[in-house]
PDB file of N, CA and C in Angstrom:
ATOM      1  N   MET W  14      26.714 -60.549-109.019  1.00  0.00           N
ATOM      2  CA  MET W  14      27.492 -61.436-108.187  1.00  0.00           C
ATOM      3  C   MET W  14      26.760 -61.752-106.877  1.00  0.00           C
ATOM      4  N   TRP W  15      26.101 -60.765-106.268  1.00  0.00           N
ATOM      5  CA  TRP W  15      25.376 -60.971-105.015  1.00  0.00           C
ATOM      6  C   TRP W  15      24.252 -61.993-105.184  1.00  0.00           C
ATOM      7  N   PHE W  16      23.543 -61.940-106.321  1.00  0.00           N
ATOM      8  CA  PHE W  16      22.457 -62.883-106.583  1.00  0.00           C
ATOM      9  C   PHE W  16      22.981 -64.317-106.605  1.00  0.00           C
ATOM     10  N   PHE W  17      24.124 -64.554-107.230  1.00  0.00           N
ATOM     11  CA  PHE W  17      24.701 -65.893-107.292  1.00  0.00           C
ATOM     12  C   PHE W  17      25.067 -66.402-105.903  1.00  0.00           C
ATOM     13  N   PHE W  18      25.681 -65.561-105.086  1.00  0.00           N
ATOM     14  CA  PHE W  18      26.069 -65.964-103.734  1.00  0.00           C
ATOM     15  C   PHE W  18      24.840 -66.293-102.891  1.00  0.00           C
ATOM     16  N   LYS W  19      23.806 -65.462-102.989  1.00  0.00           N
ATOM     17  CA  LYS W  19      22.592 -65.698-102.213  1.00  0.00           C
ATOM     18  C   LYS W  19      21.946 -67.014-102.629  1.00  0.00           C
ATOM     19  N   THR W  20      21.878 -67.294-103.914  1.00  0.00           N
ATOM     20  CA  THR W  20      21.288 -68.532-104.405  1.00  0.00           C
ATOM     21  C   THR W  20      22.127 -69.732-103.979  1.00  0.00           C
ATOM     22  N   SER W  21      23.441 -69.630-104.067  1.00  0.00           N
ATOM     23  CA  SER W  21      24.319 -70.728-103.659  1.00  0.00           C
ATOM     24  C   SER W  21      24.197 -71.001-102.165  1.00  0.00           C
ATOM     25  N   LYS W  22      24.087 -69.948-101.384  1.00  0.00           N
ATOM     26  CA  LYS W  22      23.942 -70.104 -99.934  1.00  0.00           C
ATOM     27  C   LYS W  22      22.632 -70.816 -99.611  1.00  0.00           C
ATOM     28  N   GLN W  23      21.556 -70.423-100.258  1.00  0.00           N
ATOM     29  CA  GLN W  23      20.268 -71.072-100.027  1.00  0.00           C
ATOM     30  C   GLN W  23      20.311 -72.525-100.479  1.00  0.00           C
ATOM     31  N   LEU W  24      20.954 -72.776-101.613  1.00  0.00           N
ATOM     32  CA  LEU W  24      21.082 -74.146-102.103  1.00  0.00           C
ATOM     33  C   LEU W  24      21.900 -74.992-101.133  1.00  0.00           C
ATOM     34  N   GLY W  25      22.983 -74.438-100.609  1.00  0.00           N
ATOM     35  CA  GLY W  25      23.815 -75.166 -99.652  1.00  0.00           C
ATOM     36  C   GLY W  25      23.075 -75.488 -98.366  1.00  0.00           C
ATOM     37  N   ILE W  26      22.335 -74.526 -97.854  1.00  0.00           N
ATOM     38  CA  ILE W  26      21.553 -74.760 -96.632  1.00  0.00           C
ATOM     39  C   ILE W  26      20.470 -75.796 -96.888  1.00  0.00           C
ATOM     40  N   GLY W  27      19.806 -75.692 -98.028  1.00  0.00           N
ATOM     41  CA  GLY W  27      18.770 -76.669 -98.371  1.00  0.00           C
ATOM     42  C   GLY W  27      19.334 -78.068 -98.507  1.00  0.00           C
ATOM     43  N   LEU W  28      20.492 -78.195 -99.148  1.00  0.00           N
ATOM     44  CA  LEU W  28      21.138 -79.495 -99.297  1.00  0.00           C
ATOM     45  C   LEU W  28      21.551 -80.060 -97.943  1.00  0.00           C
ATOM     46  N   LEU W  29      22.089 -79.227 -97.076  1.00  0.00           N
ATOM     47  CA  LEU W  29      22.479 -79.665 -95.736  1.00  0.00           C
ATOM     48  C   LEU W  29      21.272 -80.161 -94.941  1.00  0.00           C
ATOM     49  N   LEU W  30      20.178 -79.418 -94.977  1.00  0.00           N
ATOM     50  CA  LEU W  30      18.968 -79.841 -94.268  1.00  0.00           C
ATOM     51  C   LEU W  30      18.420 -81.145 -94.834  1.00  0.00           C
ATOM     52  N   TRP W  31      18.475 -81.299 -96.137  1.00  0.00           N
ATOM     53  CA  TRP W  31      17.991 -82.526 -96.771  1.00  0.00           C
ATOM     54  C   TRP W  31      18.839 -83.717 -96.332  1.00  0.00           C
ATOM     55  N   LEU W  32      20.165 -83.550 -96.285  1.00  0.00           N
ATOM     56  CA  LEU W  32      21.042 -84.640 -95.860  1.00  0.00           C
ATOM     57  C   LEU W  32      20.847 -84.991 -94.390  1.00  0.00           C
ATOM     58  N   LEU W  33      20.614 -83.993 -93.550  1.00  0.00           N
ATOM     59  CA  LEU W  33      20.413 -84.246 -92.120  1.00  0.00           C
ATOM     60  C   LEU W  33      19.067 -84.884 -91.829  1.00  0.00           C
ATOM     61  N   SER W  34      18.086 -84.684 -92.690  1.00  0.00           N
ATOM     62  CA  SER W  34      16.762 -85.260 -92.452  1.00  0.00           C
ATOM     63  C   SER W  34      16.676 -86.704 -92.916  1.00  0.00           C
ATOM     64  N   GLY W  35      17.661 -87.212 -93.615  1.00  0.00           N
ATOM     65  CA  GLY W  35      17.644 -88.579 -94.129  1.00  0.00           C
ATOM     66  C   GLY W  35      17.469 -89.650 -93.064  1.00  0.00           C
ATOM     67  N   PRO W  36      18.278 -89.648 -91.989  1.00  0.00           N
ATOM     68  CA  PRO W  36      18.131 -90.699 -90.974  1.00  0.00           C
ATOM     69  C   PRO W  36      16.744 -90.739 -90.331  1.00  0.00           C
ATOM     70  N   ALA W  37      16.097 -89.612 -90.179  1.00  0.00           N
ATOM     71  CA  ALA W  37      14.759 -89.597 -89.583  1.00  0.00           C
ATOM     72  C   ALA W  37      13.746 -90.273 -90.492  1.00  0.00           C
ATOM     73  N   ALA W  38      13.966 -90.222 -91.781  1.00  0.00           N
ATOM     74  CA  ALA W  38      13.027 -90.818 -92.726  1.00  0.00           C
ATOM     75  C   ALA W  38      13.102 -92.339 -92.728  1.00  0.00           C
ATOM     76  N   TRP W  39      14.167 -92.908 -92.203  1.00  0.00           N
ATOM     77  CA  TRP W  39      14.337 -94.354 -92.212  1.00  0.00           C
ATOM     78  C   TRP W  39      13.977 -95.003 -90.876  1.00  0.00           C
ATOM     79  N   GLY W  40      13.312 -94.292 -89.983  1.00  0.00           N
ATOM     80  CA  GLY W  40      12.930 -94.836 -88.685  1.00  0.00           C
ATOM     81  C   GLY W  40      11.947 -95.991 -88.820  1.00  0.00           C
ATOM     82  N   GLN W  41      11.941 -96.857 -87.842  1.00  0.00           N
ATOM     83  CA  GLN W  41      11.046 -98.005 -87.838  1.00  0.00           C
ATOM     84  C   GLN W  41       9.682 -97.622 -87.298  1.00  0.00           C
ATOM     85  N   VAL W  42       8.652 -98.215 -87.850  1.00  0.00           N
ATOM     86  CA  VAL W  42       7.300 -98.016 -87.351  1.00  0.00           C
ATOM     87  C   VAL W  42       7.148 -98.868 -86.097  1.00  0.00           C
ATOM     88  N   PRO W  43       6.709 -98.287 -84.976  1.00  0.00           N
ATOM     89  CA  PRO W  43       6.572 -99.083 -83.753  1.00  0.00           C
ATOM     90  C   PRO W  43       5.459-100.116 -83.883  1.00  0.00           C
ATOM     91  N   GLY W  44       5.686-101.286 -83.297  1.00  0.00           N
ATOM     92  CA  GLY W  44       4.675-102.335 -83.299  1.00  0.00           C
ATOM     93  C   GLY W  44       3.689-102.136 -82.164  1.00  0.00           C
ATOM     94  N   PHE W  45       2.491-102.650 -82.332  1.00  0.00           N
ATOM     95  CA  PHE W  45       1.481-102.562 -81.285  1.00  0.00           C
ATOM     96  C   PHE W  45       1.758-103.603 -80.218  1.00  0.00           C
ATOM     97  N   GLU W  46       1.667-103.207 -78.959  1.00  0.00           N
ATOM     98  CA  GLU W  46       1.755-104.152 -77.856  1.00  0.00           C
ATOM     99  C   GLU W  46       0.438-104.911 -77.728  1.00  0.00           C
ATOM    100  N   TRP W  47      -0.658-104.204 -77.934  1.00  0.00           N
ATOM    101  CA  TRP W  47      -1.984-104.797 -77.875  1.00  0.00           C
ATOM    102  C   TRP W  47      -2.966-103.855 -78.539  1.00  0.00           C
ATOM    103  N   ALA W  48      -4.103-104.399 -78.907  1.00  0.00           N
ATOM    104  CA  ALA W  48      -5.172-103.575 -79.474  1.00  0.00           C
ATOM    105  C   ALA W  48      -6.498-104.236 -79.134  1.00  0.00           C
ATOM    106  N   VAL W  49      -7.453-103.452 -78.711  1.00  0.00           N
ATOM    107  CA  VAL W  49      -8.772-103.954 -78.347  1.00  0.00           C
ATOM    108  C   VAL W  49      -9.820-103.073 -79.007  1.00  0.00           C
ATOM    109  N   ALA W  50     -10.799-103.701 -79.637  1.00  0.00           N
ATOM    110  CA  ALA W  50     -11.893-102.939 -80.234  1.00  0.00           C
ATOM    111  C   ALA W  50     -12.832-102.471 -79.134  1.00  0.00           C
ATOM    112  N   CYS W  51     -13.348-101.296 -79.296  1.00  0.00           N
ATOM    113  CA  CYS W  51     -14.276-100.728 -78.319  1.00  0.00           C
ATOM    114  C   CYS W  51     -15.504-100.252 -79.066  1.00  0.00           C
ATOM    115  N   GLY W  52     -16.547-101.033 -79.017  1.00  0.00           N
ATOM    116  CA  GLY W  52     -17.763-100.652 -79.720  1.00  0.00           C
ATOM    117  C   GLY W  52     -17.613-100.836 -81.216  1.00  0.00           C
ATOM    118  N   SER W  53     -18.325-100.029 -81.970  1.00  0.00           N
ATOM    119  CA  SER W  53     -18.270-100.066 -83.427  1.00  0.00           C
ATOM    120  C   SER W  53     -18.332 -98.644 -83.947  1.00  0.00           C
ATOM    121  N   ALA W  54     -18.293 -98.500 -85.251  1.00  0.00           N
ATOM    122  CA  ALA W  54     -18.364 -97.159 -85.830  1.00  0.00           C
ATOM    123  C   ALA W  54     -19.678 -96.481 -85.455  1.00  0.00           C
ATOM    124  N   ALA W  55     -20.748 -97.248 -85.393  1.00  0.00           N
ATOM    125  CA  ALA W  55     -22.050 -96.679 -85.033  1.00  0.00           C
ATOM    126  C   ALA W  55     -22.108 -96.294 -83.561  1.00  0.00           C
ATOM    127  N   SER W  56     -21.317 -96.974 -82.710  1.00  0.00           N
ATOM    128  CA  SER W  56     -21.382 -96.700 -81.275  1.00  0.00           C
ATOM    129  C   SER W  56     -20.735 -95.374 -80.905  1.00  0.00           C
ATOM    130  N   ALA W  57     -20.005 -94.749 -81.816  1.00  0.00           N
ATOM    131  CA  ALA W  57     -19.416 -93.441 -81.523  1.00  0.00           C
ATOM    132  C   ALA W  57     -20.501 -92.412 -81.242  1.00  0.00           C
ATOM    133  N   ASP W  58     -21.672 -92.613 -81.813  1.00  0.00           N
ATOM    134  CA  ASP W  58     -22.787 -91.705 -81.559  1.00  0.00           C
ATOM    135  C   ASP W  58     -23.340 -91.865 -80.149  1.00  0.00           C
ATOM    136  N   TYR W  59     -23.041 -92.995 -79.499  1.00  0.00           N
ATOM    137  CA  TYR W  59     -23.585 -93.275 -78.176  1.00  0.00           C
ATOM    138  C   TYR W  59     -22.576 -93.045 -77.064  1.00  0.00           C
ATOM    139  N   GLY W  60     -21.419 -92.472 -77.357  1.00  0.00           N
ATOM    140  CA  GLY W  60     -20.452 -92.130 -76.323  1.00  0.00           C
ATOM    141  C   GLY W  60     -19.554 -93.258 -75.889  1.00  0.00           C
ATOM    142  N   VAL W  61     -19.233 -94.204 -76.762  1.00  0.00           N
ATOM    143  CA  VAL W  61     -18.312 -95.281 -76.432  1.00  0.00           C
ATOM    144  C   VAL W  61     -16.945 -94.914 -76.981  1.00  0.00           C
ATOM    145  N   GLY W  62     -15.938 -94.919 -76.121  1.00  0.00           N
ATOM    146  CA  GLY W  62     -14.600 -94.644 -76.631  1.00  0.00           C
ATOM    147  C   GLY W  62     -13.610 -94.306 -75.548  1.00  0.00           C
ATOM    148  N   ALA W  63     -12.342 -94.358 -75.908  1.00  0.00           N
ATOM    149  CA  ALA W  63     -11.252 -94.008 -75.005  1.00  0.00           C
ATOM    150  C   ALA W  63     -10.860 -92.558 -75.240  1.00  0.00           C
ATOM    151  N   SER W  64     -10.553 -91.855 -74.154  1.00  0.00           N
ATOM    152  CA  SER W  64     -10.182 -90.449 -74.288  1.00  0.00           C
ATOM    153  C   SER W  64      -8.758 -90.166 -73.815  1.00  0.00           C
ATOM    154  N   GLN W  65      -8.203 -90.993 -72.941  1.00  0.00           N
ATOM    155  CA  GLN W  65      -6.845 -90.794 -72.423  1.00  0.00           C
ATOM    156  C   GLN W  65      -6.140 -92.141 -72.323  1.00  0.00           C
ATOM    157  N   LEU W  66      -4.825 -92.137 -72.461  1.00  0.00           N
ATOM    158  CA  LEU W  66      -4.016 -93.335 -72.336  1.00  0.00           C
ATOM    159  C   LEU W  66      -2.737 -92.957 -71.604  1.00  0.00           C
ATOM    160  N   ALA W  67      -2.327 -93.796 -70.641  1.00  0.00           N
ATOM    161  CA  ALA W  67      -1.098 -93.527 -69.894  1.00  0.00           C
ATOM    162  C   ALA W  67      -0.381 -94.842 -69.623  1.00  0.00           C
ATOM    163  N   VAL W  68       0.943 -94.788 -69.575  1.00  0.00           N
ATOM    164  CA  VAL W  68       1.766 -95.946 -69.246  1.00  0.00           C
ATOM    165  C   VAL W  68       2.665 -95.549 -68.083  1.00  0.00           C
ATOM    166  N   ASP W  69       2.649 -96.353 -66.996  1.00  0.00           N
ATOM    167  CA  ASP W  69       3.478 -96.023 -65.844  1.00  0.00           C
ATOM    168  C   ASP W  69       4.884 -96.598 -66.006  1.00  0.00           C
ATOM    169  N   ALA W  70       5.730 -96.398 -64.998  1.00  0.00           N
ATOM    170  CA  ALA W  70       7.131 -96.814 -65.062  1.00  0.00           C
ATOM    171  C   ALA W  70       7.294 -98.331 -65.170  1.00  0.00           C
ATOM    172  N   GLN W  71       6.330 -99.105 -64.680  1.00  0.00           N
ATOM    173  CA  GLN W  71       6.401-100.560 -64.753  1.00  0.00           C
ATOM    174  C   GLN W  71       5.847-101.105 -66.069  1.00  0.00           C
ATOM    175  N   GLY W  72       5.334-100.254 -66.925  1.00  0.00           N
ATOM    176  CA  GLY W  72       4.795-100.699 -68.209  1.00  0.00           C
ATOM    177  C   GLY W  72       3.307-100.998 -68.188  1.00  0.00           C
ATOM    178  N   ASN W  73       2.631-100.738 -67.065  1.00  0.00           N
ATOM    179  CA  ASN W  73       1.187-100.936 -66.999  1.00  0.00           C
ATOM    180  C   ASN W  73       0.484 -99.847 -67.804  1.00  0.00           C
ATOM    181  N   THR W  74      -0.534-100.236 -68.551  1.00  0.00           N
ATOM    182  CA  THR W  74      -1.264 -99.293 -69.394  1.00  0.00           C
ATOM    183  C   THR W  74      -2.610 -98.990 -68.768  1.00  0.00           C
ATOM    184  N   TYR W  75      -2.951 -97.716 -68.698  1.00  0.00           N
ATOM    185  CA  TYR W  75      -4.223 -97.261 -68.157  1.00  0.00           C
ATOM    186  C   TYR W  75      -4.980 -96.521 -69.253  1.00  0.00           C
ATOM    187  N   VAL W  76      -6.240 -96.903 -69.444  1.00  0.00           N
ATOM    188  CA  VAL W  76      -7.074 -96.276 -70.462  1.00  0.00           C
ATOM    189  C   VAL W  76      -8.265 -95.642 -69.772  1.00  0.00           C
ATOM    190  N   LEU W  77      -8.527 -94.384 -70.088  1.00  0.00           N
ATOM    191  CA  LEU W  77      -9.666 -93.657 -69.544  1.00  0.00           C
ATOM    192  C   LEU W  77     -10.647 -93.425 -70.679  1.00  0.00           C
ATOM    193  N   GLY W  78     -11.909 -93.731 -70.434  1.00  0.00           N
ATOM    194  CA  GLY W  78     -12.910 -93.539 -71.478  1.00  0.00           C
ATOM    195  C   GLY W  78     -14.297 -93.496 -70.887  1.00  0.00           C
ATOM    196  N   SER W  79     -15.261 -93.574 -71.762  1.00  0.00           N
ATOM    197  CA  SER W  79     -16.651 -93.541 -71.311  1.00  0.00           C
ATOM    198  C   SER W  79     -17.482 -94.494 -72.154  1.00  0.00           C
ATOM    199  N   PHE W  80     -18.623 -94.889 -71.609  1.00  0.00           N
ATOM    200  CA  PHE W  80     -19.549 -95.748 -72.333  1.00  0.00           C
ATOM    201  C   PHE W  80     -20.949 -95.516 -71.804  1.00  0.00           C
ATOM    202  N   ALA W  81     -21.913 -95.940 -72.563  1.00  0.00           N
ATOM    203  CA  ALA W  81     -23.311 -95.882 -72.135  1.00  0.00           C
ATOM    204  C   ALA W  81     -23.908 -97.268 -72.311  1.00  0.00           C
ATOM    205  N   GLY W  82     -24.664 -97.715 -71.346  1.00  0.00           N
ATOM    206  CA  GLY W  82     -25.279 -99.032 -71.445  1.00  0.00           C
ATOM    207  C   GLY W  82     -24.476-100.070 -70.695  1.00  0.00           C
ATOM    208  N   THR W  83     -24.283-101.241 -71.294  1.00  0.00           N
ATOM    209  CA  THR W  83     -23.604-102.364 -70.669  1.00  0.00           C
ATOM    210  C   THR W  83     -22.237-102.558 -71.309  1.00  0.00           C
ATOM    211  N   ILE W  84     -21.251-102.926 -70.469  1.00  0.00           N
ATOM    212  CA  ILE W  84     -19.907-103.186 -70.981  1.00  0.00           C
ATOM    213  C   ILE W  84     -19.352-104.421 -70.286  1.00  0.00           C
ATOM    214  N   THR W  85     -18.588-105.227 -71.014  1.00  0.00           N
ATOM    215  CA  THR W  85     -17.913-106.392 -70.455  1.00  0.00           C
ATOM    216  C   THR W  85     -16.418-106.145 -70.542  1.00  0.00           C
ATOM    217  N   LEU W  86     -15.738-106.193 -69.395  1.00  0.00           N
ATOM    218  CA  LEU W  86     -14.294-105.993 -69.342  1.00  0.00           C
ATOM    219  C   LEU W  86     -13.625-107.316 -69.041  1.00  0.00           C
ATOM    220  N   GLY W  87     -12.603-107.655 -69.780  1.00  0.00           N
ATOM    221  CA  GLY W  87     -11.916-108.921 -69.582  1.00  0.00           C
ATOM    222  C   GLY W  87     -12.607-110.040 -70.338  1.00  0.00           C
ATOM    223  N   GLY W  88     -12.162-111.258 -70.088  1.00  0.00           N
ATOM    224  CA  GLY W  88     -12.688-112.402 -70.827  1.00  0.00           C
ATOM    225  C   GLY W  88     -13.824-113.127 -70.137  1.00  0.00           C
ATOM    226  N   THR W  89     -14.284-112.645 -68.988  1.00  0.00           N
ATOM    227  CA  THR W  89     -15.334-113.369 -68.266  1.00  0.00           C
ATOM    228  C   THR W  89     -16.690-112.752 -68.488  1.00  0.00           C
TER     229      THR W  89
END
């Protein structure tokens, strides 16, 4: 009798956890606000890349990274 109760209890807890995890599985994938390429796959060997990202209270995005050689920022 104890074996049946233990199995039923585990089954009940498992079923409850499965039902509670359902809404999390239906979450939306967030869209990108922006995306910018930085170098190429080969440039990873030369130290080009972003290492930190932060967004302030006004929604401004700050990216911290490093590069070697010449870089052009913006459209000019």
